[in-house]
Amino acid sequence: MSDANSGQPAPDFDRMTRDIADVPAVEVITTVAVHLMSAAAVNLGLAEEGPQHKDLDEARKLINALAGLITASATEISSFHAAPLRDGLKSLQLAFREASAVPDEPGQGPGEKFTGPVFRPGA
């Protein structure tokens, strides 16, 4: 079967549903978290092109979503999976604080309503 508008084959939604049903929840959650981390890093200007893609408003949204996902799913995905995600989240929160011309008050930065205030070690 093809899509009448594009001439491309229509997606096989039954097969896609079966495929996603075979993926464990922990894998879906960690994959989404990694995508959020990657997108936040790009918007923080940490990608190869750096400042060209810097958008702190977008980074804030992505870090908030990531913090909510990690906090809500931590008990479901185990410490083995949650610990590295928390480390990545903290790194992004610190990078956001450094990238901001006017830093947020402690506890007011992206995701900090879920994680609590984030401080640089030794600060």
GROMACS .gro file of C-alpha atoms in nm, residues 36-103:
model
   68
   36LEU     CA    1   1.662   1.483   2.574
   37MET     CA    2   2.022   1.506   2.698
   38SER     CA    3   2.158   1.532   2.346
   39ALA     CA    4   1.908   1.799   2.245
   40ALA     CA    5   1.978   1.997   2.564
   41ALA     CA    6   2.353   1.979   2.503
   42VAL     CA    7   2.309   2.113   2.149
   43ASN     CA    8   2.092   2.398   2.278
   44LEU     CA    9   2.353   2.478   2.542
   45GLY     CA   10   2.605   2.531   2.263
   46LEU     CA   11   2.802   2.218   2.352
   47ALA     CA   12   2.778   2.062   2.005
   48GLU     CA   13   3.050   2.078   1.742
   49GLU     CA   14   2.909   2.398   1.590
   50GLY     CA   15   2.878   2.539   1.941
   51PRO     CA   16   2.715   2.880   1.969
   52GLN     CA   17   2.543   2.850   1.631
   53HIS     CA   18   2.270   2.635   1.792
   54LYS     CA   19   2.271   2.791   2.139
   55ASP     CA   20   1.920   2.855   2.268
   56LEU     CA   21   1.896   2.863   2.647
   57ASP     CA   22   1.517   2.883   2.647
   58GLU     CA   23   1.497   2.555   2.455
   59ALA     CA   24   1.771   2.403   2.674
   60ARG     CA   25   1.574   2.495   2.988
   61LYS     CA   26   1.263   2.316   2.858
   62LEU     CA   27   1.458   2.005   2.766
   63ILE     CA   28   1.642   1.992   3.099
   64ASN     CA   29   1.312   2.033   3.288
   65ALA     CA   30   1.160   1.746   3.091
   66LEU     CA   31   1.469   1.532   3.148
   67ALA     CA   32   1.467   1.601   3.523
   68GLY     CA   33   1.099   1.511   3.545
   69LEU     CA   34   1.148   1.189   3.349
   70ILE     CA   35   1.449   1.078   3.552
   71THR     CA   36   1.288   1.165   3.885
   72ALA     CA   37   0.961   0.994   3.800
   73SER     CA   38   1.118   0.681   3.655
   74ALA     CA   39   1.420   0.632   3.884
   75THR     CA   40   1.255   0.365   4.098
   76GLU     CA   41   1.126   0.186   3.788
   77ILE     CA   42   1.455   0.166   3.598
   78SER     CA   43   1.690   0.083   3.890
   79SER     CA   44   1.998   0.262   4.015
   80PHE     CA   45   2.207   0.092   3.748
   81HIS     CA   46   2.028   0.292   3.478
   82ALA     CA   47   1.924   0.597   3.681
   83ALA     CA   48   2.266   0.689   3.824
   84PRO     CA   49   2.435   0.773   3.491
   85LEU     CA   50   2.124   0.962   3.379
   86ARG     CA   51   2.133   1.168   3.700
   87ASP     CA   52   2.503   1.241   3.640
   88GLY     CA   53   2.430   1.358   3.287
   89LEU     CA   54   2.142   1.571   3.409
   90LYS     CA   55   2.360   1.737   3.674
   91SER     CA   56   2.626   1.811   3.411
   92LEU     CA   57   2.366   1.977   3.191
   93GLN     CA   58   2.229   2.178   3.483
   94LEU     CA   59   2.579   2.301   3.567
   95ALA     CA   60   2.649   2.382   3.201
   96PHE     CA   61   2.324   2.580   3.188
   97ARG     CA   62   2.425   2.777   3.498
   98GLU     CA   63   2.763   2.859   3.338
   99ALA     CA   64   2.604   2.955   3.004
  100SER     CA   65   2.351   3.193   3.160
  101ALA     CA   66   2.440   3.562   3.162
  102VAL     CA   67   2.215   3.601   3.466
  103PRO     CA   68   2.225   3.275   3.663
   0.00000   0.00000   0.00000
